Short mmCIF file of C-alpha atoms in Angstrom, two decimals:
data_model
loop_
_atom_site.label_atom_id
_atom_site.label_comp_id
_atom_site.label_asym_id
_atom_site.label_seq_id
_atom_site.Cartn_x
_atom_site.Cartn_y
_atom_site.Cartn_z
CA MET A 1 13.15 2.31 2.89
CA ASN A 2 10.88 0.70 5.50
CA GLU A 3 11.99 -1.60 8.31
CA VAL A 4 11.14 -4.79 6.42
CA ASP A 5 13.21 -3.72 3.42
CA GLU A 6 16.16 -2.78 5.60
CA LYS A 7 16.12 -5.81 7.92
CA PHE A 8 14.97 -8.55 5.56
CA TYR A 9 14.44 -7.79 1.88
CA GLU A 10 17.96 -6.50 1.22
CA THR A 11 19.27 -9.81 2.55
CA TYR A 12 17.47 -11.49 -0.33
CA GLY A 13 17.82 -8.85 -3.04
CA LYS A 14 21.47 -7.99 -2.46
CA LYS A 15 22.43 -11.44 -1.14
CA THR A 16 24.27 -9.73 1.71
CA LYS A 17 24.33 -12.74 4.04
CA ILE A 18 25.19 -15.13 1.22
CA ARG A 19 28.22 -13.02 0.31
CA GLU A 20 29.18 -12.93 3.99
CA TYR A 21 29.00 -16.73 4.25
CA GLN A 22 30.94 -17.11 1.02
CA GLY A 23 33.66 -14.79 2.32
CA SER A 24 34.01 -16.82 5.52
CA GLY A 25 34.50 -20.05 3.56
CA LYS A 26 31.09 -21.63 4.15
CA LYS A 27 29.76 -23.90 1.40
CA ILE A 28 26.35 -22.93 0.03
CA LEU A 29 23.87 -25.39 -1.50
CA GLY A 30 20.88 -24.23 -3.53
CA SER A 31 17.54 -26.00 -3.82
CA PHE A 32 14.49 -25.68 -6.07
CA CYS A 33 11.67 -27.00 -3.87
CA SER A 34 10.21 -26.60 -0.39
CA TYR A 35 10.30 -30.40 -0.07
CA THR A 36 14.11 -30.22 0.19
CA PRO A 37 15.11 -31.54 3.65
CA GLU A 38 17.12 -28.45 4.58
CA GLU A 39 17.74 -29.70 8.11
CA ILE A 40 20.17 -32.36 6.84
CA ILE A 41 22.14 -29.78 4.82
CA HIS A 42 22.17 -27.44 7.83
CA ALA A 43 23.35 -30.23 10.16
CA ALA A 44 26.31 -30.82 7.82
CA GLY A 45 27.52 -27.28 8.54
CA LEU A 46 26.47 -26.09 5.08
CA VAL A 47 24.21 -23.18 4.12
CA PRO A 48 20.94 -24.20 2.41
CA ILE A 49 19.30 -21.50 0.30
CA ARG A 50 16.40 -21.44 -2.16
CA ILE A 51 17.08 -20.66 -5.82
CA PHE A 52 14.75 -18.08 -7.37
CA GLY A 53 14.85 -16.59 -10.84
CA GLU A 54 14.81 -12.81 -11.01
CA ARG A 55 15.34 -12.36 -14.74
CA THR A 56 12.32 -12.04 -17.00
CA ASP A 57 14.14 -11.79 -20.34
CA MET A 58 14.85 -15.33 -21.47
CA GLU A 59 18.10 -14.93 -23.41
CA GLU A 60 19.76 -18.28 -22.71
CA VAL A 61 17.23 -20.70 -21.29
CA ASN A 62 15.06 -21.15 -24.38
CA THR A 63 17.96 -22.90 -26.11
CA HIS A 64 17.80 -25.57 -23.40
CA VAL A 65 14.10 -26.01 -22.56
CA SER A 66 10.74 -25.46 -24.24
CA SER A 67 9.19 -22.03 -23.79
CA TRP A 68 5.99 -23.56 -22.38
CA ILE A 69 7.45 -25.07 -19.20
CA CYS A 70 6.75 -23.32 -15.89
CA TYR A 71 8.02 -19.78 -15.49
CA TYR A 72 9.72 -20.60 -12.16
CA ALA A 73 11.95 -23.23 -13.78
CA ARG A 74 12.75 -21.06 -16.80
CA ARG A 75 13.68 -18.08 -14.66
CA CYS A 76 15.84 -20.16 -12.30
CA LEU A 77 17.74 -21.67 -15.21
CA GLU A 78 18.13 -18.28 -16.89
CA ASP A 79 19.71 -16.86 -13.74
CA GLY A 80 21.97 -19.87 -13.44
CA LEU A 81 23.06 -19.75 -17.07
CA GLN A 82 23.77 -16.02 -16.73
CA GLY A 83 26.09 -16.65 -13.77
CA ASP A 84 23.91 -15.18 -11.04
CA TYR A 85 24.46 -18.22 -8.79
CA GLU A 86 28.22 -18.56 -9.18
CA PHE A 87 28.55 -18.62 -5.38
CA LEU A 88 26.83 -22.02 -5.10
CA ASP A 89 28.98 -25.04 -4.32
CA GLY A 90 26.18 -27.39 -5.26
CA ILE A 91 22.49 -28.03 -5.78
CA VAL A 92 19.90 -30.34 -4.26
CA SER A 93 16.60 -31.09 -5.97
CA VAL A 94 13.69 -33.45 -5.37
CA THR A 95 11.44 -35.45 -7.67
CA SER A 96 8.40 -33.37 -6.74
CA ASP A 97 7.28 -32.71 -10.31
CA ASP A 98 8.20 -33.35 -13.94
CA THR A 99 10.03 -30.04 -14.28
CA ASN A 100 12.30 -30.28 -11.24
CA MET A 101 14.04 -33.37 -12.58
CA PRO A 102 15.14 -32.04 -16.00
CA MET A 103 15.90 -28.65 -14.41
CA TYR A 104 18.30 -30.45 -12.05
CA SER A 105 19.97 -32.26 -14.96
CA ILE A 106 20.31 -29.14 -17.11
CA TRP A 107 21.69 -27.11 -14.21
CA LYS A 108 24.20 -29.84 -13.37
CA LYS A 109 25.43 -30.05 -16.98
CA GLU A 110 25.16 -26.48 -18.26
CA VAL A 111 25.53 -24.31 -15.15
CA GLY A 112 27.77 -26.67 -13.23
CA ALA A 113 27.89 -27.78 -9.61
CA ASN A 114 30.64 -29.33 -7.49
CA TYR A 115 27.98 -31.29 -5.62
CA ALA A 116 24.61 -32.34 -7.03
CA TYR A 117 21.99 -34.64 -5.54
CA LEU A 118 18.45 -35.60 -6.52
CA VAL A 119 16.24 -36.74 -3.63
CA GLN A 120 13.56 -39.22 -4.66
CA LEU A 121 10.13 -38.50 -3.16
CA PRO A 122 7.51 -41.24 -2.78
CA PHE A 123 4.22 -40.58 -4.57
CA ALA A 124 2.05 -42.33 -2.03
CA ILE A 125 1.84 -41.41 1.62
CA ASN A 126 1.57 -44.28 4.08
CA GLU A 127 3.80 -46.15 6.52
CA THR A 128 5.57 -48.00 3.70
CA ALA A 129 6.31 -44.68 1.98
CA ILE A 130 7.66 -43.23 5.24
CA LYS A 131 10.04 -46.19 5.62
CA PHE A 132 11.10 -45.81 1.98
CA TYR A 133 11.69 -42.06 2.35
CA THR A 134 13.64 -42.58 5.58
CA LYS A 135 16.06 -44.79 3.62
CA ILE A 136 16.29 -42.18 0.87
CA LEU A 137 17.13 -39.44 3.37
CA LYS A 138 19.77 -41.63 5.01
CA LYS A 139 21.40 -42.07 1.59
CA PHE A 140 21.32 -38.30 1.12
CA LYS A 141 22.91 -37.81 4.54
CA ARG A 142 25.70 -40.28 3.69
CA SER A 143 26.30 -38.51 0.38
CA LEU A 144 26.82 -35.17 2.13
CA GLU A 145 29.09 -36.78 4.74
CA GLU A 146 31.27 -38.42 2.10
CA PHE A 147 31.51 -35.43 -0.24
CA TYR A 148 32.14 -32.79 2.43
CA SER A 149 34.10 -35.02 4.85
CA VAL A 150 31.78 -34.27 7.76
CA LYS A 151 29.96 -36.37 10.35
CA ILE A 152 26.26 -35.58 10.66
CA THR A 153 25.51 -36.87 14.14
CA ASP A 154 22.04 -37.43 15.56
CA GLN A 155 22.64 -34.52 17.93
CA ARG A 156 23.48 -32.17 15.07
CA LEU A 157 20.32 -33.30 13.28
CA LYS A 158 18.24 -32.77 16.42
CA ASP A 159 19.68 -29.28 16.84
CA SER A 160 18.88 -28.42 13.21
CA ILE A 161 15.35 -29.80 13.52
CA LYS A 162 14.81 -27.68 16.62
CA THR A 163 16.11 -24.59 14.80
CA TYR A 164 13.82 -25.16 11.82
CA ASN A 165 10.80 -25.91 14.01
CA ARG A 166 11.41 -22.61 15.80
CA SER A 167 11.50 -20.87 12.44
CA ARG A 168 8.18 -22.45 11.43
CA ALA A 169 6.60 -21.38 14.72
CA LEU A 170 7.79 -17.78 14.30
CA LEU A 171 6.52 -17.63 10.72
CA ARG A 172 3.12 -18.91 11.86
CA GLU A 173 3.10 -16.18 14.50
CA LEU A 174 3.90 -13.59 11.83
CA TYR A 175 1.10 -14.91 9.62
CA ASP A 176 -1.34 -14.69 12.53
CA LEU A 177 -0.60 -10.97 12.77
CA ARG A 178 -1.37 -10.67 9.06
CA MET A 179 -4.52 -12.79 9.34
CA SER A 180 -6.08 -10.88 12.22
CA MET A 181 -9.15 -8.73 11.64
CA SER A 182 -6.86 -5.70 12.07
CA PRO A 183 -3.75 -6.79 10.14
CA LYS A 184 -0.42 -5.44 11.33
CA ILE A 185 1.58 -6.41 8.25
CA SER A 186 0.83 -6.63 4.54
CA ALA A 187 1.24 -9.71 2.37
CA SER A 188 3.92 -8.00 0.28
CA ASP A 189 6.01 -7.25 3.37
CA THR A 190 5.40 -10.79 4.63
CA LEU A 191 6.74 -12.18 1.34
CA LYS A 192 9.87 -10.05 1.73
CA ILE A 193 10.44 -11.70 5.10
CA MET A 194 9.81 -15.14 3.62
CA LEU A 195 12.40 -14.47 0.91
CA ALA A 196 14.93 -13.50 3.58
CA SER A 197 14.26 -16.81 5.34
CA TYR A 198 15.44 -18.63 2.20
CA SER A 199 18.61 -16.52 1.97
CA MET A 200 20.31 -16.86 5.35
CA LEU A 201 21.04 -19.36 8.10
CA LYS A 202 17.90 -20.10 10.07
CA GLU A 203 19.38 -19.39 13.49
CA GLU A 204 20.22 -15.84 12.37
CA PHE A 205 16.86 -15.41 10.67
CA ASN A 206 15.02 -16.62 13.78
CA ASP A 207 16.68 -14.07 16.05
CA LEU A 208 15.94 -11.29 13.56
CA LEU A 209 12.31 -12.32 13.10
CA GLU A 210 11.66 -12.78 16.82
CA GLY A 211 12.73 -9.19 17.49
CA TYR A 212 10.68 -7.88 14.58
CA ILE A 213 7.53 -9.73 15.73
CA ALA A 214 7.92 -8.28 19.24
CA ASP A 215 8.01 -4.77 17.75
CA LEU A 216 5.15 -5.55 15.36
CA LYS A 217 2.88 -6.62 18.21
CA GLU A 218 3.31 -3.20 19.79
CA SER A 219 2.63 -1.35 16.52
CA GLU A 220 -0.64 0.08 15.26
CA PRO A 221 -2.72 -1.98 12.78
CA LEU A 222 -2.64 -1.08 9.12
CA ASN A 223 -4.97 1.87 8.74
CA ASP A 224 -7.26 0.63 6.00
CA GLU A 225 -10.53 -1.14 5.32
CA LYS A 226 -10.11 -3.46 2.39
CA ILE A 227 -11.56 -6.63 0.93
CA ARG A 228 -9.95 -9.64 2.61
CA VAL A 229 -8.59 -12.23 0.18
CA HIS A 230 -6.90 -15.63 0.30
CA VAL A 231 -4.27 -16.20 -2.41
CA SER A 232 -3.70 -19.71 -3.76
CA GLY A 233 -0.88 -20.86 -6.02
CA THR A 234 2.59 -22.37 -6.15
CA VAL A 235 5.94 -20.54 -6.12
CA LEU A 236 5.64 -16.76 -5.89
CA HIS A 237 8.64 -14.56 -5.16
CA ASP A 238 7.62 -11.45 -7.07
CA VAL A 239 6.63 -8.87 -4.47
CA GLU A 240 5.39 -6.59 -7.26
CA LEU A 241 2.46 -8.90 -8.06
CA LEU A 242 1.19 -8.81 -4.48
CA GLU A 243 1.64 -5.03 -4.43
CA ILE A 244 -0.50 -4.77 -7.59
CA ILE A 245 -3.27 -6.79 -5.91
CA GLU A 246 -3.01 -4.83 -2.65
CA GLY A 247 -3.19 -1.57 -4.60
CA CYS A 248 -6.67 -2.55 -5.81
CA GLY A 249 -8.16 -2.32 -2.32
CA VAL A 250 -7.23 -5.81 -1.13
CA ASP A 251 -5.73 -7.19 2.08
CA ILE A 252 -4.20 -10.61 1.32
CA VAL A 253 -4.78 -12.16 4.72
CA SER A 254 -3.91 -15.82 4.02
CA ASP A 255 -2.36 -18.05 1.38
CA ASP A 256 -1.32 -21.58 0.48
CA LEU A 257 1.71 -20.59 -1.58
CA CYS A 258 4.83 -22.70 -1.83
CA THR A 259 6.75 -19.60 -0.75
CA GLY A 260 4.15 -18.87 1.91
CA SER A 261 2.27 -20.98 4.42
CA ARG A 262 3.16 -24.29 2.79
CA TYR A 263 6.74 -23.81 3.89
CA PHE A 264 5.82 -23.89 7.58
CA SER A 265 2.50 -25.76 7.54
CA PHE A 266 4.02 -28.75 9.36
CA ASN A 267 6.40 -29.42 12.23
CA VAL A 268 8.98 -32.17 12.53
CA ASP A 269 8.22 -34.34 15.57
CA GLU A 270 11.33 -34.18 17.75
CA THR A 271 10.48 -37.40 19.62
CA TYR A 272 11.34 -39.67 16.68
CA GLU A 273 14.79 -40.73 15.49
CA PRO A 274 15.93 -37.64 13.52
CA ILE A 275 15.89 -38.99 9.96
CA GLU A 276 12.56 -40.76 10.47
CA ALA A 277 11.22 -37.56 12.03
CA LEU A 278 12.17 -35.63 8.89
CA SER A 279 10.58 -38.27 6.68
CA ARG A 280 7.31 -38.12 8.63
CA GLY A 281 7.37 -34.33 8.84
CA TYR A 282 7.91 -33.57 5.17
CA LEU A 283 5.41 -36.21 4.06
CA SER A 284 2.77 -34.86 6.46
CA SER A 285 2.24 -31.62 4.51
CA LYS A 286 -1.37 -31.37 3.31
CA THR A 287 -0.92 -28.22 1.24
CA THR A 288 1.12 -29.52 -1.68
CA CYS A 289 0.18 -29.40 -5.37
CA MET A 290 1.68 -32.86 -5.78
CA THR A 291 -0.66 -35.58 -6.97
CA CYS A 292 0.43 -38.02 -4.27
CA SER A 293 -2.26 -39.25 -1.91
CA ARG A 294 -2.88 -40.95 1.38
CA GLN A 295 -4.73 -44.22 1.29
CA GLY A 296 -8.42 -43.62 0.58
CA VAL A 297 -7.98 -39.85 0.14
CA TYR A 298 -8.37 -38.03 -3.19
CA PRO A 299 -5.11 -36.07 -3.69
CA LEU A 300 -6.75 -32.62 -3.75
CA ASP A 301 -9.11 -33.17 -0.84
CA GLU A 302 -6.54 -32.34 1.83
CA ARG A 303 -5.37 -29.22 0.04
CA LEU A 304 -8.95 -28.03 -0.47
CA SER A 305 -9.64 -28.66 3.20
CA TYR A 306 -6.54 -26.65 4.14
CA ILE A 307 -7.62 -23.74 1.92
CA ARG A 308 -11.15 -23.78 3.36
CA ASP A 309 -9.69 -23.72 6.88
CA GLN A 310 -7.46 -20.77 5.93
CA VAL A 311 -10.39 -18.90 4.38
CA LYS A 312 -12.53 -19.47 7.46
CA ALA A 313 -9.79 -18.53 9.94
CA SER A 314 -8.85 -15.37 8.04
CA GLY A 315 -12.39 -14.24 7.27
CA ALA A 316 -11.49 -13.96 3.59
CA ASP A 317 -14.17 -12.51 1.29
CA GLY A 318 -12.74 -14.15 -1.83
CA VAL A 319 -9.97 -16.32 -3.27
CA ILE A 320 -7.49 -15.30 -5.97
CA ILE A 321 -5.80 -18.24 -7.67
CA LEU A 322 -2.43 -17.42 -9.23
CA GLY A 323 -1.89 -19.94 -12.01
CA ASP A 324 1.18 -20.96 -13.96
CA LYS A 325 0.07 -22.24 -17.35
CA GLY A 326 3.34 -24.13 -17.69
CA CYS A 327 2.81 -26.12 -14.47
CA ASP A 328 1.17 -29.51 -15.01
CA LEU A 329 0.46 -29.90 -11.30
CA CYS A 330 -1.38 -26.57 -11.22
CA ALA A 331 -3.36 -27.52 -14.32
CA TYR A 332 -4.27 -30.89 -12.81
CA GLY A 333 -5.91 -29.39 -9.76
CA LEU A 334 -7.31 -26.17 -11.19
CA PRO A 335 -10.72 -27.34 -12.50
CA THR A 336 -11.55 -29.09 -9.23
CA MET A 337 -10.34 -26.18 -7.13
CA ARG A 338 -12.37 -23.63 -9.07
CA LYS A 339 -15.47 -25.79 -8.94
CA GLU A 340 -15.27 -26.77 -5.26
CA LEU A 341 -14.09 -23.47 -3.80
CA GLY A 342 -16.49 -21.55 -6.04
CA LYS A 343 -19.43 -23.19 -4.29
CA ASP A 344 -18.72 -21.21 -1.13
CA ILE A 345 -16.76 -18.09 -2.03
CA PRO A 346 -16.03 -15.80 -5.02
CA ILE A 347 -13.04 -16.94 -7.11
CA LEU A 348 -10.73 -15.01 -9.43
CA TYR A 349 -8.17 -16.85 -11.55
CA LEU A 350 -5.10 -14.95 -12.80
CA ASP A 351 -2.79 -16.57 -15.34
CA VAL A 352 0.64 -15.37 -14.24
CA ASP A 353 3.49 -14.86 -16.67
CA PHE A 354 6.44 -12.52 -16.94
CA PRO A 355 7.00 -9.69 -17.52
CA LEU A 356 3.92 -8.94 -15.41
CA ALA A 357 0.92 -7.54 -17.27
CA ALA A 358 0.32 -5.04 -14.49
CA GLU A 359 -2.57 -3.10 -16.04
CA GLN A 360 -4.40 -6.28 -17.04
CA TYR A 361 -4.11 -7.71 -13.52
CA LYS A 362 -5.18 -4.39 -12.01
CA THR A 363 -8.31 -4.22 -14.18
CA ARG A 364 -9.36 -7.77 -13.32
CA VAL A 365 -8.68 -7.47 -9.59
CA GLU A 366 -10.55 -4.16 -9.37
CA ALA A 367 -13.56 -5.76 -11.08
CA PHE A 368 -13.34 -8.70 -8.65
CA VAL A 369 -13.29 -6.33 -5.67
CA GLU A 370 -16.33 -4.46 -6.98
CA SER A 371 -18.22 -7.73 -7.50
CA ILE A 372 -17.60 -8.68 -3.87
CA LYS A 373 -18.66 -5.28 -2.59
CA GLY A 374 -21.84 -5.61 -4.66
#
């Protein structure tokens, strides 16, 4: 077992911290999307975690949803229906896509939740939308206060915002060590750390990560010369898939994954009133798959610009797009992304489904690597 597994990955895989919180009487709320304003949940004295589906055999979920919806939603629901999230006191979801909303409803009815709340996201991004979303987040705050009999003061919100901003800064620092021309950490190990960040209180995670980064800076670079690749996609929590790609002679040096750089691609401005600051912060993300847009900006332009910046900064030799054929948002942007990114850099598209077709992915990635090497 390496240091990352011992310090971070077991926290996610064995839910060690979650069980610890549960034993001490803390209430745990699960969410399905990186747009969930975790700072408000944290400021209420609750434990926000991210729900991920580990099961790949769909025994229960296909009686509730169509088999063609996104694999992330199906796997989350399967885990919930099988009782894997019995420790949750409630769930919070957002209207970020057409799957999150029915997933929230099915979970609430079939899995059960003492507390359940659906946060409504605006689908335009301008000052009017920010004002609207500020009101929505204030309603969410009041809901938590009333249900859990707590007072979420401005100071508690400010403290939570500061804690989460520190976490984002540390994760960016970790990613810089992965992105360097002599990487000190692999993408698969980085994902293990990301998964731990979703599975424990941020203040504890921050202290753990800060110490690990200090040690990592003093360590030797990874001793390999591989093709450098940027990975694009949505939710990815399967370390095995990244390990398959890395095993084909690839260093994944950057990404725009929902469970990767998207999660910390923005900061919350601490000079604003706390709820407005959260509204502005979450709506400032330029990496999302959502089809919302700023005035006069084509929805995908900002994401494409972000990917190009990542590719340039990391010195990537190619881009691997991990697609989910059940995700409408992925399908919406895919043709444009392949066309526009393909003008400047080699592209490989992998249609991801579970169980993983390891040999098929390996064959295609190896061919992609050889094409880049020429």
